[in-house]
């Protein structure tokens, strides 16, 4: 049977400051910090994961905070916008919340839906859309009760340097179905009910460059290791150059660059973030893979402490 990805597994981006990132994604957006670890390829840098109550696939945004990073430029070859889905009828709540924290936003429409578009502190483009589909988050934090909380990703806007090639990849390899074209975007749907609506530019756009405020890669879901191996073979057989399978502790990963310049990853749903911490204690301690554990003292000394905290605007 042909493979079809359920949708987005996670999105990974570059930022500058770990605490500023925690205050925005947990303090304001109400996401749970589900894992505090390090960049396995650069252990002097945190790798922070935010998601729903357990960091379900389709809800996870991850960050590498590089203090001295240059500012990136959003453009072709990247995910241009990360879309979050909130429960129906809650966009007013979110507008008031953004106002309270002095976060500018624009109201836009696409494919008949209303979006609140904003930027995170480093300039990463985020948008909120309200939909019935997708389970509510069970996580409440600060001023965001679970019934109004972000459910996970609604999808993403991909900015491709070769839109027809990216479209062909999504349809013919990743197993998404084209569901419309409007306002300069083609829309594709995957099988899950979150992380499932992917918009791709139809016309060329200016090239981006990596750095703070840009997405590094987008990961797609594989349901288990057996399917993951089939995905790798399919990607390779379709003319791409996937990496070997890499152990990322909370999932296994393969990466490949698609022809529109965007770095794709395919990641397994299991084992997830409760692999090394109890579900009620996720994100509380710095977790290291076994091969870094002997170096914990040095690694911890190099990282500035961070804290998930209720912000002043919610404390009154
Ligand atoms: Zn990744």
PDB file of C-alpha atoms and ligand atoms in Angstrom:
ATOM      1  CA  UNK A   1       0.000   0.000   0.000  1.00  0.00           C
ATOM      2  CA  UNK A   2       1.204   3.504  -0.793  1.00  0.00           C
ATOM      3  CA  UNK A   3       2.552   5.460   2.148  1.00  0.00           C
ATOM      4  CA  UNK A   4       0.734   8.545   3.367  1.00  0.00           C
ATOM      5  CA  UNK A   5       2.073  10.748   6.139  1.00  0.00           C
ATOM      6  CA  UNK A   6      -0.455  11.686   8.820  1.00  0.00           C
ATOM      7  CA  UNK A   7       0.966  15.224   8.650  1.00  0.00           C
ATOM      8  CA  UNK A   8       3.458  17.412  10.466  1.00  0.00           C
ATOM      9  CA  UNK A   9       5.393  15.719  13.286  1.00  0.00           C
ATOM     10  CA  UNK A  10       7.367  18.796  14.427  1.00  0.00           C
ATOM     11  CA  UNK A  11       8.836  22.064  13.204  1.00  0.00           C
ATOM     12  CA  UNK A  12      12.300  23.235  14.292  1.00  0.00           C
ATOM     13  CA  UNK A  13      13.462  26.857  14.252  1.00  0.00           C
ATOM     14  CA  UNK A  14      16.349  29.092  15.268  1.00  0.00           C
ATOM     15  CA  UNK A  15      16.003  31.732  17.967  1.00  0.00           C
ATOM     16  CA  UNK A  16      18.462  33.717  20.069  1.00  0.00           C
ATOM     17  CA  UNK A  17      17.390  33.630  23.680  1.00  0.00           C
ATOM     18  CA  UNK A  18      16.138  30.553  25.525  1.00  0.00           C
ATOM     19  CA  UNK A  19      14.247  32.377  28.304  1.00  0.00           C
ATOM     20  CA  UNK A  20      12.581  34.795  25.870  1.00  0.00           C
ATOM     21  CA  UNK A  21      11.481  31.764  23.848  1.00  0.00           C
ATOM     22  CA  UNK A  22      10.090  29.990  26.940  1.00  0.00           C
ATOM     23  CA  UNK A  23       8.211  33.153  27.963  1.00  0.00           C
ATOM     24  CA  UNK A  24       6.649  33.458  24.517  1.00  0.00           C
ATOM     25  CA  UNK A  25       5.731  29.842  23.738  1.00  0.00           C
ATOM     26  CA  UNK A  26       4.762  28.794  27.290  1.00  0.00           C
ATOM     27  CA  UNK A  27       3.994  32.130  28.950  1.00  0.00           C
ATOM     28  CA  UNK A  28       1.938  33.692  26.162  1.00  0.00           C
ATOM     29  CA  UNK A  29       0.935  30.868  23.799  1.00  0.00           C
ATOM     30  CA  UNK A  30       0.363  28.452  26.705  1.00  0.00           C
ATOM     31  CA  UNK A  31       2.271  25.486  25.251  1.00  0.00           C
ATOM     32  CA  UNK A  32       3.930  22.975  27.545  1.00  0.00           C
ATOM     33  CA  UNK A  33       7.728  22.770  27.609  1.00  0.00           C
ATOM     34  CA  UNK A  34       7.808  18.990  27.174  1.00  0.00           C
ATOM     35  CA  UNK A  35      11.552  18.489  26.898  1.00  0.00           C
ATOM     36  CA  UNK A  36      14.635  20.438  27.873  1.00  0.00           C
ATOM     37  CA  UNK A  37      17.671  18.868  26.265  1.00  0.00           C
ATOM     38  CA  UNK A  38      20.637  19.893  24.125  1.00  0.00           C
ATOM     39  CA  UNK A  39      21.358  20.019  20.436  1.00  0.00           C
ATOM     40  CA  UNK A  40      22.883  16.545  20.001  1.00  0.00           C
ATOM     41  CA  UNK A  41      25.160  17.946  17.282  1.00  0.00           C
ATOM     42  CA  UNK A  42      26.157  21.046  19.323  1.00  0.00           C
ATOM     43  CA  UNK A  43      25.857  20.315  23.069  1.00  0.00           C
ATOM     44  CA  UNK A  44      26.562  23.909  24.121  1.00  0.00           C
ATOM     45  CA  UNK A  45      23.092  24.835  22.846  1.00  0.00           C
ATOM     46  CA  UNK A  46      19.692  23.899  24.282  1.00  0.00           C
ATOM     47  CA  UNK A  47      17.122  21.995  22.314  1.00  0.00           C
ATOM     48  CA  UNK A  48      13.716  23.003  23.670  1.00  0.00           C
ATOM     49  CA  UNK A  49      10.493  21.197  22.709  1.00  0.00           C
ATOM     50  CA  UNK A  50       7.033  22.686  23.223  1.00  0.00           C
ATOM     51  CA  UNK A  51       3.700  20.971  22.567  1.00  0.00           C
ATOM     52  CA  UNK A  52       0.449  19.801  24.104  1.00  0.00           C
ATOM     53  CA  UNK A  53       0.285  17.963  27.448  1.00  0.00           C
ATOM     54  CA  UNK A  54       2.500  15.110  26.220  1.00  0.00           C
ATOM     55  CA  UNK A  55       4.081  16.646  23.123  1.00  0.00           C
ATOM     56  CA  UNK A  56       1.908  14.673  20.723  1.00  0.00           C
ATOM     57  CA  UNK A  57       3.143  14.437  17.138  1.00  0.00           C
ATOM     58  CA  UNK A  58       1.575  17.351  15.250  1.00  0.00           C
ATOM     59  CA  UNK A  59       1.901  19.736  18.220  1.00  0.00           C
ATOM     60  CA  UNK A  60       5.673  19.986  18.659  1.00  0.00           C
ATOM     61  CA  UNK A  61       7.717  23.088  17.899  1.00  0.00           C
ATOM     62  CA  UNK A  62      11.403  22.893  18.788  1.00  0.00           C
ATOM     63  CA  UNK A  63      14.107  25.530  19.096  1.00  0.00           C
ATOM     64  CA  UNK A  64      17.854  25.874  19.074  1.00  0.00           C
ATOM     65  CA  UNK A  65      18.594  29.131  20.915  1.00  0.00           C
ATOM     66  CA  UNK A  66      21.944  30.417  19.583  1.00  0.00           C
ATOM     67  CA  UNK A  67      22.835  33.576  21.483  1.00  0.00           C
ATOM     68  CA  UNK A  68      25.025  35.022  18.725  1.00  0.00           C
ATOM     69  CA  UNK A  69      22.958  33.948  15.747  1.00  0.00           C
ATOM     70  CA  UNK A  70      22.585  36.377  12.888  1.00  0.00           C
ATOM     71  CA  UNK A  71      19.047  37.315  11.906  1.00  0.00           C
ATOM     72  CA  UNK A  72      17.705  35.075   9.163  1.00  0.00           C
ATOM     73  CA  UNK A  73      15.474  36.139   6.303  1.00  0.00           C
ATOM     74  CA  UNK A  74      12.244  34.279   5.649  1.00  0.00           C
ATOM     75  CA  UNK A  75      11.881  33.246   2.019  1.00  0.00           C
ATOM     76  CA  UNK A  76      12.011  30.476  -0.550  1.00  0.00           C
ATOM     77  CA  UNK A  77      13.578  27.257   0.696  1.00  0.00           C
ATOM     78  CA  UNK A  78      11.911  27.454   4.113  1.00  0.00           C
ATOM     79  CA  UNK A  79       8.690  26.996   6.003  1.00  0.00           C
ATOM     80  CA  UNK A  80       7.404  30.583   5.804  1.00  0.00           C
ATOM     81  CA  UNK A  81       4.646  30.445   8.419  1.00  0.00           C
ATOM     82  CA  UNK A  82       3.844  28.007  11.202  1.00  0.00           C
ATOM     83  CA  UNK A  83       0.084  27.648  11.630  1.00  0.00           C
ATOM     84  CA  UNK A  84      -1.444  26.819  15.022  1.00  0.00           C
ATOM     85  CA  UNK A  85      -5.011  25.625  15.391  1.00  0.00           C
ATOM     86  CA  UNK A  86      -7.178  26.715  18.327  1.00  0.00           C
ATOM     87  CA  UNK A  87     -10.714  25.556  19.241  1.00  0.00           C
ATOM     88  CA  UNK A  88     -13.644  27.050  17.357  1.00  0.00           C
ATOM     89  CA  UNK A  89     -14.909  30.325  18.800  1.00  0.00           C
ATOM     90  CA  UNK A  90     -11.668  31.215  20.604  1.00  0.00           C
ATOM     91  CA  UNK A  91     -10.079  33.712  18.188  1.00  0.00           C
ATOM     92  CA  UNK A  92     -11.575  36.602  20.230  1.00  0.00           C
ATOM     93  CA  UNK A  93      -9.871  35.241  23.344  1.00  0.00           C
ATOM     94  CA  UNK A  94      -6.572  35.079  21.461  1.00  0.00           C
ATOM     95  CA  UNK A  95      -6.958  38.607  20.050  1.00  0.00           C
ATOM     96  CA  UNK A  96      -7.503  39.955  23.554  1.00  0.00           C
ATOM     97  CA  UNK A  97      -4.547  37.959  24.805  1.00  0.00           C
ATOM     98  CA  UNK A  98      -2.202  39.258  22.097  1.00  0.00           C
ATOM     99  CA  UNK A  99      -3.394  42.804  22.841  1.00  0.00           C
ATOM    100  CA  UNK A 100      -2.741  42.308  26.559  1.00  0.00           C
ATOM    101  CA  UNK A 101       0.850  41.314  25.855  1.00  0.00           C
ATOM    102  CA  UNK A 102       1.338  44.080  23.240  1.00  0.00           C
ATOM    103  CA  UNK A 103       1.911  41.631  20.428  1.00  0.00           C
ATOM    104  CA  UNK A 104       0.904  43.143  17.083  1.00  0.00           C
ATOM    105  CA  UNK A 105      -1.138  40.917  14.792  1.00  0.00           C
ATOM    106  CA  UNK A 106      -2.910  41.146  11.440  1.00  0.00           C
ATOM    107  CA  UNK A 107      -6.223  39.529  10.550  1.00  0.00           C
ATOM    108  CA  UNK A 108      -6.137  37.808   7.173  1.00  0.00           C
ATOM    109  CA  UNK A 109      -8.207  35.317   5.179  1.00  0.00           C
ATOM    110  CA  UNK A 110      -7.121  32.292   3.180  1.00  0.00           C
ATOM    111  CA  UNK A 111      -9.226  29.448   1.791  1.00  0.00           C
ATOM    112  CA  UNK A 112     -12.274  30.917   3.513  1.00  0.00           C
ATOM    113  CA  UNK A 113     -10.689  30.880   6.976  1.00  0.00           C
ATOM    114  CA  UNK A 114      -9.681  33.786   9.256  1.00  0.00           C
ATOM    115  CA  UNK A 115      -6.124  33.904  10.540  1.00  0.00           C
ATOM    116  CA  UNK A 116      -4.387  35.994  13.196  1.00  0.00           C
ATOM    117  CA  UNK A 117      -0.838  36.496  11.953  1.00  0.00           C
ATOM    118  CA  UNK A 118       1.930  37.508  14.328  1.00  0.00           C
ATOM    119  CA  UNK A 119       5.655  37.137  14.914  1.00  0.00           C
ATOM    120  CA  UNK A 120       7.529  35.586  17.793  1.00  0.00           C
ATOM    121  CA  UNK A 121      10.262  37.681  19.511  1.00  0.00           C
ATOM    122  CA  UNK A 122      12.828  36.650  16.850  1.00  0.00           C
ATOM    123  CA  UNK A 123      10.535  37.307  13.898  1.00  0.00           C
ATOM    124  CA  UNK A 124       9.335  33.760  13.246  1.00  0.00           C
ATOM    125  CA  UNK A 125       5.958  33.976  11.486  1.00  0.00           C
ATOM    126  CA  UNK A 126       3.134  32.348  13.427  1.00  0.00           C
ATOM    127  CA  UNK A 127      -0.593  32.312  12.732  1.00  0.00           C
ATOM    128  CA  UNK A 128      -3.649  31.119  14.615  1.00  0.00           C
ATOM    129  CA  UNK A 129      -6.719  29.630  12.967  1.00  0.00           C
ATOM    130  CA  UNK A 130      -9.840  28.233  14.664  1.00  0.00           C
ATOM    131  CA  UNK A 131     -11.136  24.829  13.544  1.00  0.00           C
ATOM    132  CA  UNK A 132     -13.477  22.179  14.903  1.00  0.00           C
ATOM    133  CA  UNK A 133     -11.254  19.298  13.858  1.00  0.00           C
ATOM    134  CA  UNK A 134      -8.496  18.086  16.152  1.00  0.00           C
ATOM    135  CA  UNK A 135      -8.690  17.116  19.820  1.00  0.00           C
ATOM    136  CA  UNK A 136      -8.426  19.881  22.399  1.00  0.00           C
ATOM    137  CA  UNK A 137      -5.214  20.110  24.386  1.00  0.00           C
ATOM    138  CA  UNK A 138      -5.427  18.956  27.995  1.00  0.00           C
ATOM    139  CA  UNK A 139      -2.825  21.517  29.095  1.00  0.00           C
ATOM    140  CA  UNK A 140      -3.690  24.720  30.974  1.00  0.00           C
ATOM    141  CA  UNK A 141      -1.022  27.276  31.780  1.00  0.00           C
ATOM    142  CA  UNK A 142      -1.052  30.848  33.015  1.00  0.00           C
ATOM    143  CA  UNK A 143      -3.932  32.655  31.359  1.00  0.00           C
ATOM    144  CA  UNK A 144      -4.663  29.907  28.817  1.00  0.00           C
ATOM    145  CA  UNK A 145      -7.245  27.329  29.966  1.00  0.00           C
ATOM    146  CA  UNK A 146      -7.228  23.952  28.198  1.00  0.00           C
ATOM    147  CA  UNK A 147     -10.534  24.626  26.430  1.00  0.00           C
ATOM    148  CA  UNK A 148      -8.999  27.645  24.670  1.00  0.00           C
ATOM    149  CA  UNK A 149      -5.480  26.286  24.313  1.00  0.00           C
ATOM    150  CA  UNK A 150      -3.629  25.677  21.077  1.00  0.00           C
ATOM    151  CA  UNK A 151      -4.484  22.145  19.919  1.00  0.00           C
ATOM    152  CA  UNK A 152      -1.359  21.779  17.813  1.00  0.00           C
ATOM    153  CA  UNK A 153      -0.373  22.719  14.295  1.00  0.00           C
ATOM    154  CA  UNK A 154      -3.090  23.577  11.826  1.00  0.00           C
ATOM    155  CA  UNK A 155      -0.434  23.195   9.161  1.00  0.00           C
ATOM    156  CA  UNK A 156       2.188  25.443   7.615  1.00  0.00           C
ATOM    157  CA  UNK A 157       2.903  27.663   4.654  1.00  0.00           C
ATOM    158  CA  UNK A 158       5.844  26.329   2.664  1.00  0.00           C
ATOM    159  CA  UNK A 159       7.834  28.798   0.567  1.00  0.00           C
ATOM    160  CA  UNK A 160       9.325  26.771  -2.224  1.00  0.00           C
ATOM    161  CA  UNK A 161      11.973  27.814  -4.735  1.00  0.00           C
ATOM    162  CA  UNK A 162      10.464  25.229  -7.119  1.00  0.00           C
ATOM    163  CA  UNK A 163       6.751  25.134  -6.277  1.00  0.00           C
ATOM    164  CA  UNK A 164       5.838  22.553  -8.913  1.00  0.00           C
ATOM    165  CA  UNK A 165       8.527  20.171  -7.673  1.00  0.00           C
ATOM    166  CA  UNK A 166       7.497  20.628  -4.039  1.00  0.00           C
ATOM    167  CA  UNK A 167       3.866  20.071  -5.012  1.00  0.00           C
ATOM    168  CA  UNK A 168       4.774  16.866  -6.848  1.00  0.00           C
ATOM    169  CA  UNK A 169       6.712  15.627  -3.806  1.00  0.00           C
ATOM    170  CA  UNK A 170       3.812  16.321  -1.446  1.00  0.00           C
ATOM    171  CA  UNK A 171       1.311  14.585  -3.694  1.00  0.00           C
ATOM    172  CA  UNK A 172       3.300  11.732  -5.211  1.00  0.00           C
ATOM    173  CA  UNK A 173       5.652  10.797  -2.369  1.00  0.00           C
ATOM    174  CA  UNK A 174       4.308  12.175   0.912  1.00  0.00           C
ATOM    175  CA  UNK A 175       0.747  11.169   0.056  1.00  0.00           C
ATOM    176  CA  UNK A 176      -1.010  14.497   0.532  1.00  0.00           C
ATOM    177  CA  UNK A 177      -4.024  15.410  -1.612  1.00  0.00           C
ATOM    178  CA  UNK A 178      -4.460  18.775  -3.329  1.00  0.00           C
ATOM    179  CA  UNK A 179      -7.669  20.368  -2.063  1.00  0.00           C
ATOM    180  CA  UNK A 180      -7.599  23.844  -3.578  1.00  0.00           C
ATOM    181  CA  UNK A 181      -5.764  26.803  -5.020  1.00  0.00           C
ATOM    182  CA  UNK A 182      -6.459  30.407  -4.078  1.00  0.00           C
ATOM    183  CA  UNK A 183      -4.697  33.726  -3.524  1.00  0.00           C
ATOM    184  CA  UNK A 184      -1.311  32.515  -4.693  1.00  0.00           C
ATOM    185  CA  UNK A 185      -1.312  29.292  -2.648  1.00  0.00           C
ATOM    186  CA  UNK A 186      -2.084  25.677  -3.420  1.00  0.00           C
ATOM    187  CA  UNK A 187      -3.449  23.724  -0.438  1.00  0.00           C
ATOM    188  CA  UNK A 188      -2.697  20.090   0.381  1.00  0.00           C
ATOM    189  CA  UNK A 189      -4.264  17.887   3.043  1.00  0.00           C
ATOM    190  CA  UNK A 190      -2.754  14.961   4.938  1.00  0.00           C
ATOM    191  CA  UNK A 191      -4.659  12.270   6.825  1.00  0.00           C
ATOM    192  CA  UNK A 192      -4.470  13.469  10.470  1.00  0.00           C
ATOM    193  CA  UNK A 193      -6.859  16.053  11.932  1.00  0.00           C
ATOM    194  CA  UNK A 194      -4.024  18.346  13.101  1.00  0.00           C
ATOM    195  CA  UNK A 195      -0.855  19.385  11.310  1.00  0.00           C
ATOM    196  CA  UNK A 196      -2.663  18.524   8.138  1.00  0.00           C
ATOM    197  CA  UNK A 197      -3.216  21.569   5.859  1.00  0.00           C
ATOM    198  CA  UNK A 198      -0.119  22.605   3.942  1.00  0.00           C
ATOM    199  CA  UNK A 199      -0.152  25.689   1.721  1.00  0.00           C
ATOM    200  CA  UNK A 200       2.565  26.145  -0.901  1.00  0.00           C
ATOM    201  CA  UNK A 201       3.294  29.300  -2.893  1.00  0.00           C
ATOM    202  CA  UNK A 202       2.296  28.995  -6.550  1.00  0.00           C
ATOM    203  CA  UNK A 203       4.505  31.803  -7.890  1.00  0.00           C
ATOM    204  CA  UNK A 204       8.229  32.280  -7.177  1.00  0.00           C
ATOM    205  CA  UNK A 205       9.202  34.201  -4.029  1.00  0.00           C
ATOM    206  CA  UNK A 206      12.556  35.689  -2.969  1.00  0.00           C
ATOM    207  CA  UNK A 207      15.081  33.316  -1.413  1.00  0.00           C
ATOM    208  CA  UNK A 208      15.400  33.133   2.343  1.00  0.00           C
ATOM    209  CA  UNK A 209      18.545  32.752   4.397  1.00  0.00           C
ATOM    210  CA  UNK A 210      18.894  30.801   7.614  1.00  0.00           C
ATOM    211  CA  UNK A 211      19.323  32.346  11.059  1.00  0.00           C
ATOM    212  CA  UNK A 212      17.289  33.512  14.029  1.00  0.00           C
ATOM    213  CA  UNK A 213      13.616  33.889  13.262  1.00  0.00           C
ATOM    214  CA  UNK A 214      13.531  31.230  10.551  1.00  0.00           C
ATOM    215  CA  UNK A 215      12.482  27.589  10.435  1.00  0.00           C
ATOM    216  CA  UNK A 216      15.317  25.092  10.022  1.00  0.00           C
ATOM    217  CA  UNK A 217      13.218  22.091   8.983  1.00  0.00           C
ATOM    218  CA  UNK A 218       9.787  20.521   8.979  1.00  0.00           C
ATOM    219  CA  UNK A 219       9.309  16.911  10.044  1.00  0.00           C
ATOM    220  CA  UNK A 220       6.577  14.585   8.791  1.00  0.00           C
ATOM    221  CA  UNK A 221       5.078  11.686  10.702  1.00  0.00           C
ATOM    222  CA  UNK A 222       5.917   7.992  10.287  1.00  0.00           C
ATOM    223  CA  UNK A 223       3.843   5.752  12.512  1.00  0.00           C
ATOM    224  CA  UNK A 224       6.579   3.344  13.629  1.00  0.00           C
ATOM    225  CA  UNK A 225      10.118   2.149  12.860  1.00  0.00           C
ATOM    226  CA  UNK A 226       8.935  -0.333  10.245  1.00  0.00           C
ATOM    227  CA  UNK A 227       7.072   2.366   8.323  1.00  0.00           C
ATOM    228  CA  UNK A 228      10.029   4.725   8.836  1.00  0.00           C
ATOM    229  CA  UNK A 229      12.348   2.340   6.998  1.00  0.00           C
ATOM    230  CA  UNK A 230       9.831   2.141   4.154  1.00  0.00           C
ATOM    231  CA  UNK A 231       9.693   5.956   4.044  1.00  0.00           C
ATOM    232  CA  UNK A 232      13.464   6.166   3.760  1.00  0.00           C
ATOM    233  CA  UNK A 233      13.476   3.668   0.899  1.00  0.00           C
ATOM    234  CA  UNK A 234      10.626   5.490  -0.843  1.00  0.00           C
ATOM    235  CA  UNK A 235      12.359   8.873  -0.557  1.00  0.00           C
ATOM    236  CA  UNK A 236      15.624   7.428  -1.861  1.00  0.00           C
ATOM    237  CA  UNK A 237      13.835   5.578  -4.652  1.00  0.00           C
ATOM    238  CA  UNK A 238      12.155   8.836  -5.660  1.00  0.00           C
ATOM    239  CA  UNK A 239      15.538  10.425  -6.370  1.00  0.00           C
ATOM    240  CA  UNK A 240      16.203  12.258  -3.086  1.00  0.00           C
ATOM    241  CA  UNK A 241      19.217  11.756  -0.852  1.00  0.00           C
ATOM    242  CA  UNK A 242      18.058  10.888   2.652  1.00  0.00           C
ATOM    243  CA  UNK A 243      20.504  10.661   5.556  1.00  0.00           C
ATOM    244  CA  UNK A 244      20.866   7.402   7.448  1.00  0.00           C
ATOM    245  CA  UNK A 245      18.303   6.919  10.223  1.00  0.00           C
ATOM    246  CA  UNK A 246      19.374   9.013  13.239  1.00  0.00           C
ATOM    247  CA  UNK A 247      18.383   8.359  16.879  1.00  0.00           C
ATOM    248  CA  UNK A 248      16.887  11.566  18.295  1.00  0.00           C
ATOM    249  CA  UNK A 249      15.919   9.864  21.590  1.00  0.00           C
ATOM    250  CA  UNK A 250      12.237  10.845  21.375  1.00  0.00           C
ATOM    251  CA  UNK A 251      11.853   9.718  17.748  1.00  0.00           C
ATOM    252  CA  UNK A 252      14.017   8.385  14.934  1.00  0.00           C
ATOM    253  CA  UNK A 253      14.711  10.735  12.052  1.00  0.00           C
ATOM    254  CA  UNK A 254      15.836  10.873   8.441  1.00  0.00           C
ATOM    255  CA  UNK A 255      16.460  14.163   6.652  1.00  0.00           C
ATOM    256  CA  UNK A 256      16.505  15.154   2.994  1.00  0.00           C
ATOM    257  CA  UNK A 257      16.516  18.420   1.065  1.00  0.00           C
ATOM    258  CA  UNK A 258      13.605  18.716  -1.320  1.00  0.00           C
ATOM    259  CA  UNK A 259      13.938  20.410  -4.718  1.00  0.00           C
ATOM    260  CA  UNK A 260      12.306  23.637  -3.543  1.00  0.00           C
ATOM    261  CA  UNK A 261      15.150  24.010  -1.032  1.00  0.00           C
ATOM    262  CA  UNK A 262      13.216  23.082   2.130  1.00  0.00           C
ATOM    263  CA  UNK A 263      14.814  20.638   4.566  1.00  0.00           C
ATOM    264  CA  UNK A 264      12.373  17.803   5.200  1.00  0.00           C
ATOM    265  CA  UNK A 265      12.623  15.230   7.974  1.00  0.00           C
ATOM    266  CA  UNK A 266      10.575  12.093   8.516  1.00  0.00           C
ATOM    267  CA  UNK A 267      10.205  11.266  12.221  1.00  0.00           C
ATOM    268  CA  UNK A 268       8.610   8.337  14.029  1.00  0.00           C
ATOM    269  CA  UNK A 269       5.652   8.914  16.365  1.00  0.00           C
ATOM    270  CA  UNK A 270       7.166   6.645  19.063  1.00  0.00           C
ATOM    271  CA  UNK A 271       8.716   6.589  21.585  1.00  0.00           C
ATOM    272  CA  UNK A 272       7.771  10.168  22.516  1.00  0.00           C
ATOM    273  CA  UNK A 273       8.737  12.439  25.404  1.00  0.00           C
ATOM    274  CA  UNK A 274       7.699  10.171  28.297  1.00  0.00           C
ATOM    275  CA  UNK A 275      10.625   7.930  27.326  1.00  0.00           C
ATOM    276  CA  UNK A 276      12.889   9.424  30.015  1.00  0.00           C
ATOM    277  CA  UNK A 277      10.606  11.524  32.258  1.00  0.00           C
ATOM    278  CA  UNK A 278       7.261  10.827  33.895  1.00  0.00           C
ATOM    279  CA  UNK A 279       4.333  12.380  31.974  1.00  0.00           C
ATOM    280  CA  UNK A 280       3.592  14.736  34.885  1.00  0.00           C
ATOM    281  CA  UNK A 281       7.218  15.912  35.065  1.00  0.00           C
ATOM    282  CA  UNK A 282       8.012  16.512  31.386  1.00  0.00           C
ATOM    283  CA  UNK A 283      10.455  19.327  30.712  1.00  0.00           C
ATOM    284  CA  UNK A 284      11.438  19.848  34.331  1.00  0.00           C
ATOM    285  CA  UNK A 285      15.030  18.601  34.175  1.00  0.00           C
ATOM    286  CA  UNK A 286      17.807  18.844  31.622  1.00  0.00           C
ATOM    287  CA  UNK A 287      17.697  15.460  29.899  1.00  0.00           C
ATOM    288  CA  UNK A 288      20.808  14.148  28.160  1.00  0.00           C
ATOM    289  CA  UNK A 289      21.254  11.073  25.994  1.00  0.00           C
ATOM    290  CA  UNK A 290      23.503   8.418  27.541  1.00  0.00           C
ATOM    291  CA  UNK A 291      26.494   9.381  25.426  1.00  0.00           C
ATOM    292  CA  UNK A 292      26.490  12.937  26.864  1.00  0.00           C
ATOM    293  CA  UNK A 293      25.718  11.978  30.494  1.00  0.00           C
ATOM    294  CA  UNK A 294      29.444  11.737  31.491  1.00  0.00           C
ATOM    295  CA  UNK A 295      29.804  15.399  30.423  1.00  0.00           C
ATOM    296  CA  UNK A 296      26.733  16.701  32.275  1.00  0.00           C
ATOM    297  CA  UNK A 297      28.622  19.069  34.606  1.00  0.00           C
ATOM    298  CA  UNK A 298      30.375  20.863  31.754  1.00  0.00           C
ATOM    299  CA  UNK A 299      27.221  20.953  29.605  1.00  0.00           C
ATOM    300  CA  UNK A 300      25.080  22.395  32.428  1.00  0.00           C
ATOM    301  CA  UNK A 301      27.720  25.015  33.238  1.00  0.00           C
ATOM    302  CA  UNK A 302      27.561  26.249  29.635  1.00  0.00           C
ATOM    303  CA  UNK A 303      23.774  26.730  29.575  1.00  0.00           C
ATOM    304  CA  UNK A 304      21.977  29.636  31.192  1.00  0.00           C
ATOM    305  CA  UNK A 305      19.161  28.419  33.462  1.00  0.00           C
ATOM    306  CA  UNK A 306      15.618  28.799  32.158  1.00  0.00           C
ATOM    307  CA  UNK A 307      12.292  28.804  33.922  1.00  0.00           C
ATOM    308  CA  UNK A 308       8.728  28.205  32.780  1.00  0.00           C
ATOM    309  CA  UNK A 309       6.873  31.031  34.505  1.00  0.00           C
ATOM    310  CA  UNK A 310       3.488  32.729  34.551  1.00  0.00           C
ATOM    311  CA  UNK A 311       3.998  36.204  33.086  1.00  0.00           C
ATOM    312  CA  UNK A 312       3.106  39.405  34.846  1.00  0.00           C
ATOM    313  CA  UNK A 313       0.173  40.059  32.528  1.00  0.00           C
ATOM    314  CA  UNK A 314      -1.463  36.843  33.796  1.00  0.00           C
ATOM    315  CA  UNK A 315      -0.476  37.135  37.438  1.00  0.00           C
ATOM    316  CA  UNK A 316      -2.688  40.125  38.324  1.00  0.00           C
TER     317      UNK A 316
HETATM  318 ZN1  LIG B   1      13.607  17.617  13.511  1.00  0.00          ZN
END
